[in-house]
Short mmCIF file of C-alpha atoms in Angstrom, two decimals:
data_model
loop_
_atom_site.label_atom_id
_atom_site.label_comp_id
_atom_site.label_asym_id
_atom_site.label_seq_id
_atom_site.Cartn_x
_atom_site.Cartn_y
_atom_site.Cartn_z
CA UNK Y 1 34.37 102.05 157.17
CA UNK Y 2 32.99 99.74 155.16
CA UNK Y 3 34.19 100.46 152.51
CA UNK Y 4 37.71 99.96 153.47
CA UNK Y 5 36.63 96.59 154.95
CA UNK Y 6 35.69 96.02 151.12
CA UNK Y 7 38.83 97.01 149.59
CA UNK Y 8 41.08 94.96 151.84
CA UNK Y 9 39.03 91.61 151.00
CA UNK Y 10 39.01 92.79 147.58
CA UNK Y 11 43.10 93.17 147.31
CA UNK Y 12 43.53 90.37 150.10
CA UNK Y 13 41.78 88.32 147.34
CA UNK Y 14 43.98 89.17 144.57
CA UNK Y 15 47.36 88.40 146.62
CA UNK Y 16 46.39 84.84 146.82
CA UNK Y 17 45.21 84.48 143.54
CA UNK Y 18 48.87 85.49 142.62
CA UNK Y 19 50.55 83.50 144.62
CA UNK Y 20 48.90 80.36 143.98
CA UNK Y 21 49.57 80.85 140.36
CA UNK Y 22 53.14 81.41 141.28
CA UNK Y 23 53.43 78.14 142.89
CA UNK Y 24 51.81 76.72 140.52
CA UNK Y 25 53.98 77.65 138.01
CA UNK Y 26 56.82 76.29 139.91
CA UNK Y 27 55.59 72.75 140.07
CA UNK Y 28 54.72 73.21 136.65
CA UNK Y 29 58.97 74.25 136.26
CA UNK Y 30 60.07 71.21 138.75
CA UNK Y 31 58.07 69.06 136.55
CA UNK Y 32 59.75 69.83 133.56
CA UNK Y 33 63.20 69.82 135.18
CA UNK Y 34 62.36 66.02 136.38
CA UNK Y 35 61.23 65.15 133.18
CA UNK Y 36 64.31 66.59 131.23
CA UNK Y 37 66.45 64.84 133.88
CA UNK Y 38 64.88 61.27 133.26
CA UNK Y 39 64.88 61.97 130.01
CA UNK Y 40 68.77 62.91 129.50
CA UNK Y 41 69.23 59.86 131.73
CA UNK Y 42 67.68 57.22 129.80
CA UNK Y 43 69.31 58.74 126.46
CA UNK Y 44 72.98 58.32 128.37
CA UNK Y 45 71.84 54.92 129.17
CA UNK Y 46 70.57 53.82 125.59
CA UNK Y 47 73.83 55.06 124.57
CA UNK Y 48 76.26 52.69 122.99
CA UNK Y 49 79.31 52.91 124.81
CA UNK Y 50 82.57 53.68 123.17
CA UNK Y 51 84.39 50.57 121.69
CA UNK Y 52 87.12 48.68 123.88
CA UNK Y 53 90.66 48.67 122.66
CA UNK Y 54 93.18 46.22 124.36
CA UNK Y 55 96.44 48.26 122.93
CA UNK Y 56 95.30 51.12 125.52
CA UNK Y 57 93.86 51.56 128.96
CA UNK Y 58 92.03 54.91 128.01
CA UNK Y 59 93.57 57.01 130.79
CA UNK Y 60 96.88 56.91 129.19
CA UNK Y 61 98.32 58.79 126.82
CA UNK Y 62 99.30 56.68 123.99
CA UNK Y 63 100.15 57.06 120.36
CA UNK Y 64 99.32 53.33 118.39
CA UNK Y 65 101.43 52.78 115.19
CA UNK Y 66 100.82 49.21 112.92
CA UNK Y 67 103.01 48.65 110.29
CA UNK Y 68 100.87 46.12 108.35
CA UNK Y 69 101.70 44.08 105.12
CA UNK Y 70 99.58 40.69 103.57
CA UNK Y 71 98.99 39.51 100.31
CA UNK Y 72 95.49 39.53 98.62
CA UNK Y 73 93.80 37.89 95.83
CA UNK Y 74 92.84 41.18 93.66
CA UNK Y 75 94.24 44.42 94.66
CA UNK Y 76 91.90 46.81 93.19
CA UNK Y 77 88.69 45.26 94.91
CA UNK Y 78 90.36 45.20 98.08
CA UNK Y 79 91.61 48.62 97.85
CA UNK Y 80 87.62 49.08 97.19
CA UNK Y 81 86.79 46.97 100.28
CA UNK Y 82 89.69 48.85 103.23
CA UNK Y 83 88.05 52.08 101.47
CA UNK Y 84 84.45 51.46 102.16
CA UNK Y 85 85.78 49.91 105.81
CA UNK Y 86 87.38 53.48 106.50
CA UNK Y 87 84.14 55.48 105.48
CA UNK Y 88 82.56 53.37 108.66
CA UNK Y 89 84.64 55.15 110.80
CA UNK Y 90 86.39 58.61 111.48
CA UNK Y 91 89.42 57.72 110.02
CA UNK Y 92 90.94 59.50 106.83
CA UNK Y 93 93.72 58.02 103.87
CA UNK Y 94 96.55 60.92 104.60
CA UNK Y 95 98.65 58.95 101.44
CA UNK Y 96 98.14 56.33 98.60
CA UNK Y 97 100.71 54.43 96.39
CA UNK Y 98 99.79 52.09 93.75
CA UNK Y 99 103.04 50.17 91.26
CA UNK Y 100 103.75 47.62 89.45
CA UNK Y 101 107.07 45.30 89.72
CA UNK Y 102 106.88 43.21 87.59
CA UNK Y 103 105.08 40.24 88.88
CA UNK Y 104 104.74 42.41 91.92
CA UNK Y 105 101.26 44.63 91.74
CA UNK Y 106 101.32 46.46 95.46
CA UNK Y 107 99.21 49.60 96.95
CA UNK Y 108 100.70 50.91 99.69
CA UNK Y 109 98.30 53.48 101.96
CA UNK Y 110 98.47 55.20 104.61
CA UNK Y 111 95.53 56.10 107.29
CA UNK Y 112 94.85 58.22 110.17
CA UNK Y 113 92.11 56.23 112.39
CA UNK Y 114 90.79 57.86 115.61
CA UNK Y 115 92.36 55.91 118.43
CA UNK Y 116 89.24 54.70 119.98
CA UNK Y 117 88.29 52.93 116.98
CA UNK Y 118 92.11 51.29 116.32
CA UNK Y 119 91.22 47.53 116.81
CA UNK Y 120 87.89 47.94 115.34
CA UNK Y 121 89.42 49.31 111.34
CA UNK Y 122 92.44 46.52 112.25
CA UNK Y 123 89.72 43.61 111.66
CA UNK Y 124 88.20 44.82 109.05
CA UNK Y 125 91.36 45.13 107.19
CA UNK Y 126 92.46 41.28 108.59
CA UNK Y 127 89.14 39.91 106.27
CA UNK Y 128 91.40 41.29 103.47
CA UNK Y 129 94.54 39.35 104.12
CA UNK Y 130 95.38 36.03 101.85
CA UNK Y 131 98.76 36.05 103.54
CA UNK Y 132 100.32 37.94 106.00
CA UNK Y 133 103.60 38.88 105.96
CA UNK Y 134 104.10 40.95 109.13
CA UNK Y 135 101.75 43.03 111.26
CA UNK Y 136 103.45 45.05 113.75
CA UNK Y 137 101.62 47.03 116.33
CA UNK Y 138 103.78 49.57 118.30
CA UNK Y 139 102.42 51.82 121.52
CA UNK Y 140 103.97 54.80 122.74
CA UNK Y 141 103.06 56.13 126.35
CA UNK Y 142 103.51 59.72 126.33
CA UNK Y 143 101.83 61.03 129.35
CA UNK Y 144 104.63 61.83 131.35
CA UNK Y 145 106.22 64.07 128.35
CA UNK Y 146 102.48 65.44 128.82
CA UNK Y 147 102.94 66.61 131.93
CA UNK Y 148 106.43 67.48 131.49
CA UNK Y 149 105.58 70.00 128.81
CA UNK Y 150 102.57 70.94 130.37
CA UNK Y 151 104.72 72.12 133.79
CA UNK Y 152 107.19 74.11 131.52
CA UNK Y 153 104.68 75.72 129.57
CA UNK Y 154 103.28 76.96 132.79
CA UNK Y 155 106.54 78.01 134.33
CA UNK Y 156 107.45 80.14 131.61
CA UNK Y 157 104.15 81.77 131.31
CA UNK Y 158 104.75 82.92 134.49
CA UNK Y 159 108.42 84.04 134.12
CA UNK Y 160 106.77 86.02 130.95
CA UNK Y 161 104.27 87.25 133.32
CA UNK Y 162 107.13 88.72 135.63
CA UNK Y 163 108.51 90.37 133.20
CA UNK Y 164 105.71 92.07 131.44
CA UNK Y 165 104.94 93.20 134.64
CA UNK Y 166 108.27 94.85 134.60
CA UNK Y 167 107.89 96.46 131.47
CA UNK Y 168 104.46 97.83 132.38
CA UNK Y 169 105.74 99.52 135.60
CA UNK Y 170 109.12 100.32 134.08
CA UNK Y 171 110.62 99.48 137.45
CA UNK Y 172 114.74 99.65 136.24
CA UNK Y 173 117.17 101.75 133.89
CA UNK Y 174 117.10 101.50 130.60
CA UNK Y 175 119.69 98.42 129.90
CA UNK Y 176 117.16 96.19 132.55
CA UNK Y 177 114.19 97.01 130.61
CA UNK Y 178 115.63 96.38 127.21
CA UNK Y 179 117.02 92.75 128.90
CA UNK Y 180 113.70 92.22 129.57
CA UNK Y 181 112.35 92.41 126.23
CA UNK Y 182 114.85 90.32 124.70
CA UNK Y 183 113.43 87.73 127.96
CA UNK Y 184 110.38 88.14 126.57
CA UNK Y 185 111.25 87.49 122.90
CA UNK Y 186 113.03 84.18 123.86
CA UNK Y 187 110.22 82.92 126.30
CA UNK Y 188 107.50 82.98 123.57
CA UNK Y 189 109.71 81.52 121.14
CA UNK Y 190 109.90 78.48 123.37
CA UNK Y 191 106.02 78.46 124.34
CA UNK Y 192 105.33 78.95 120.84
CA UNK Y 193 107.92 75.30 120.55
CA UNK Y 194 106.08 73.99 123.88
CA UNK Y 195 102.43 74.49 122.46
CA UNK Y 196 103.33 72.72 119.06
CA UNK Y 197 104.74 69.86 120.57
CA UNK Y 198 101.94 69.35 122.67
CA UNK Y 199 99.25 69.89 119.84
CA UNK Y 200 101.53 67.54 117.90
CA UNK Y 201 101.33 64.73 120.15
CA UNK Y 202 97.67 65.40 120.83
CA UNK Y 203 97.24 64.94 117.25
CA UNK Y 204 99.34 61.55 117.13
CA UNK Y 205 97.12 60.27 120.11
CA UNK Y 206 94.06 61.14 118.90
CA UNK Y 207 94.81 59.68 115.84
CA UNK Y 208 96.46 56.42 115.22
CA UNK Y 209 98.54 55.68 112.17
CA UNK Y 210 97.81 52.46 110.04
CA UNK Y 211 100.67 52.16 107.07
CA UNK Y 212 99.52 48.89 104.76
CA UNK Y 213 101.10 47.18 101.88
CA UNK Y 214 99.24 44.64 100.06
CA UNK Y 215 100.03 42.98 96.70
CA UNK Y 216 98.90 40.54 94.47
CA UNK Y 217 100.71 38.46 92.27
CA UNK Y 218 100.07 38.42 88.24
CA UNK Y 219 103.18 36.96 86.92
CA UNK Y 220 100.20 34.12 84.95
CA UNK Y 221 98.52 37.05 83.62
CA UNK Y 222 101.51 38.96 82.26
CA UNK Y 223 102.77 36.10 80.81
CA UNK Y 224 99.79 34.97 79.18
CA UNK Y 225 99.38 39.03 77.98
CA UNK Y 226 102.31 38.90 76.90
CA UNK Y 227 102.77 36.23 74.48
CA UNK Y 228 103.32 36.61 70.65
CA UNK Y 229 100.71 35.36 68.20
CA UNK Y 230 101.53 34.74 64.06
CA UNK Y 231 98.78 37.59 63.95
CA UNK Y 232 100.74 39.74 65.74
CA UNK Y 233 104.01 38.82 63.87
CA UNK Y 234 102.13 40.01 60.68
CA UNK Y 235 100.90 43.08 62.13
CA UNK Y 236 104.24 43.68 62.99
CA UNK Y 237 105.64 43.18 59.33
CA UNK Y 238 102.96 45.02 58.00
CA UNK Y 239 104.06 48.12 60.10
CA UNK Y 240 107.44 47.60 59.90
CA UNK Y 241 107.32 47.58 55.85
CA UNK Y 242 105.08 50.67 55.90
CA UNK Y 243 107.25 52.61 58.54
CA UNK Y 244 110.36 51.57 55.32
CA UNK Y 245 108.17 52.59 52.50
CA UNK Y 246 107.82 56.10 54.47
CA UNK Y 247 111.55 56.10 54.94
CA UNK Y 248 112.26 55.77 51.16
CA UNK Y 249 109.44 58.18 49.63
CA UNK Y 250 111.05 61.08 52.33
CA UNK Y 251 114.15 59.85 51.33
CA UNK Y 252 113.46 60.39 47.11
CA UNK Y 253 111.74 63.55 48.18
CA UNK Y 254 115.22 65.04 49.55
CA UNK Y 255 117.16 63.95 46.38
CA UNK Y 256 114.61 64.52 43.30
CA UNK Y 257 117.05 67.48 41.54
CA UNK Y 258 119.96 64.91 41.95
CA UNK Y 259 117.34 62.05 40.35
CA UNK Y 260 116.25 64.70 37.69
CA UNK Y 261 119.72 65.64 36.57
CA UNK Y 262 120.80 62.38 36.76
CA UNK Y 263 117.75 61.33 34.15
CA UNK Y 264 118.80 64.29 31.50
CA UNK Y 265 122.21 63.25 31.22
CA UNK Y 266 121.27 59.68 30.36
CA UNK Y 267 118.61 60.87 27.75
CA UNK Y 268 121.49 63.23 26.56
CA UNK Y 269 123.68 60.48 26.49
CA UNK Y 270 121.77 58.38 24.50
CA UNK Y 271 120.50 61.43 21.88
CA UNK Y 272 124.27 62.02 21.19
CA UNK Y 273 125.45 58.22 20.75
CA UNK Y 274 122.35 57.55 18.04
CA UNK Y 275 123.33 61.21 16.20
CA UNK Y 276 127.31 59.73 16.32
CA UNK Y 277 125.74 56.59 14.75
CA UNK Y 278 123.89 58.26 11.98
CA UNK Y 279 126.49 60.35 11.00
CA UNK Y 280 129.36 57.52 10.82
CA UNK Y 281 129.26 55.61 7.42
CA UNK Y 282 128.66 51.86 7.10
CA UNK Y 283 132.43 50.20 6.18
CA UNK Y 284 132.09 47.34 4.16
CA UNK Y 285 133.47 43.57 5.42
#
């Protein structure tokens, strides 16, 4: 008997011992759980929040086009300038176009900016700008072609639906099922249409368009480039009398047998006219 006394203290001992280290586990867990929770907290509020940007109200859908033109003082170091401003931000250079017309130097590029930071890549570009010649901002709401698309996409998932379903029982004759299929056929071709219009404007809202053409004018140091020293007369000569020496030595070297037989029948000539003299005797006066 007492021995069984002993062995039910002994295991009563052991169940509490396991479950207070249970529970203390689990403060141990709702500790860590608060702490993560204050922790994610304050890291939302440290934060920065995402920059404000008066051309949208962020719960539209809206694609932002500027068509942006201004005259600077050196193209190539503002070129250097727009491109370090467009590293600052996600924003890429989808095309680039730099000419000269005469006194006209101009760079014409094109970016894609993510919309939320539209305004921000818009005044760094304006520090650039001697004169402006235009700078035309255009918005586009396209949320109710969203949801326009959106509904039609669903509808003819479902019609698609209907008739796989079709197909899979083969509920019909022949001619229905083979309808079907052609059904089918023409309903993906126009969700395939649906889903890349959609991902096309999601593009275009995501990311705004920025098309700029800047240009300097250099008509002073063209001029000034351009202008004809005595030095450069003289060079000139000197180059244009060597091209004409060049002209005639390839010119003797295409006619040297018609030089060489001109040259023996003058020495012939001659060797006959002094043998005609010899011979002939002097008559007196």
């Amino acid at each position: 008997m007492k021995n069984i006394v002993y062995v039910f203290l002994v295991l009563s001992c052991l169940v509490m011992s396991c479950g207070a280290k249970k529970l203390a586990e689990a403060d141990v867990a709702a500790d860590s759980i608060d702490a993560t929770d204050v922790l994610t907290k304050a890291q939302l509020a440290s934060a920065p929040n995402p920059p404000s940007d008066l051309y949208t109200s962020g719960k539209l859908k809206i694609i932002k086009d500027v068509h942006y033109r201004f005259e600077v003082d050196n193209v190539k170091k503002s070129t250097e300038n727009i491109e370090n401003a467009i590293r600052k931000y996600p924003a890429y250079i989808s095309s680039s176009n730099l000419r000269l017309d005469n006194p006209i130097l101009e760079n014409k590029i094109t970016i894609r900016v993510q919309s939320e930071y539209f305004a921000d890549l818009l005044k760094d570009i304006d520090l650039e700008a001697k004169f402006v010649n235009f700078r035309d901002v255009k918005t586009d709401d396209v949320s109710k072609e969203f949801v326009d698309l959106e509904s039609r996409l669903r509808t003819k998932r479902e019609v698609e639906q209907r008739y796989m379903d079709i197909l899979r029982a083969k509920a019909g004759t022949i001619e229905e099922l083979m309808q079907a299929e052609q059904q089918i056929g023409q309903l993906h071709e126009e969700i395939e249409a649906t889903v890349s219009r959609i991902n096309y404007l999601k593009d275009q809202v995501s990311y705004s368009t920025i098309e700029l053409e800047f240009y300097q004018t250099i008509s002073q140091e063209i001029t000034s480039a351009d202008a004809v020293t005595l030095l450069d007369r003289l060079h000139n000569a000197l180059g244009t009398g060597l091209e004409g020496l060049e002209v005639i030595v390839i010119a003797l070297a295409y006619i040297w047998p018609i030089l060489l037989a001109a040259g023996i029948t003058v020495i012939y000539l001659r060797f006959i006219r002094r043998r005609i003299n010899k011979v002939q005797p002097n008559i007196p006066a």
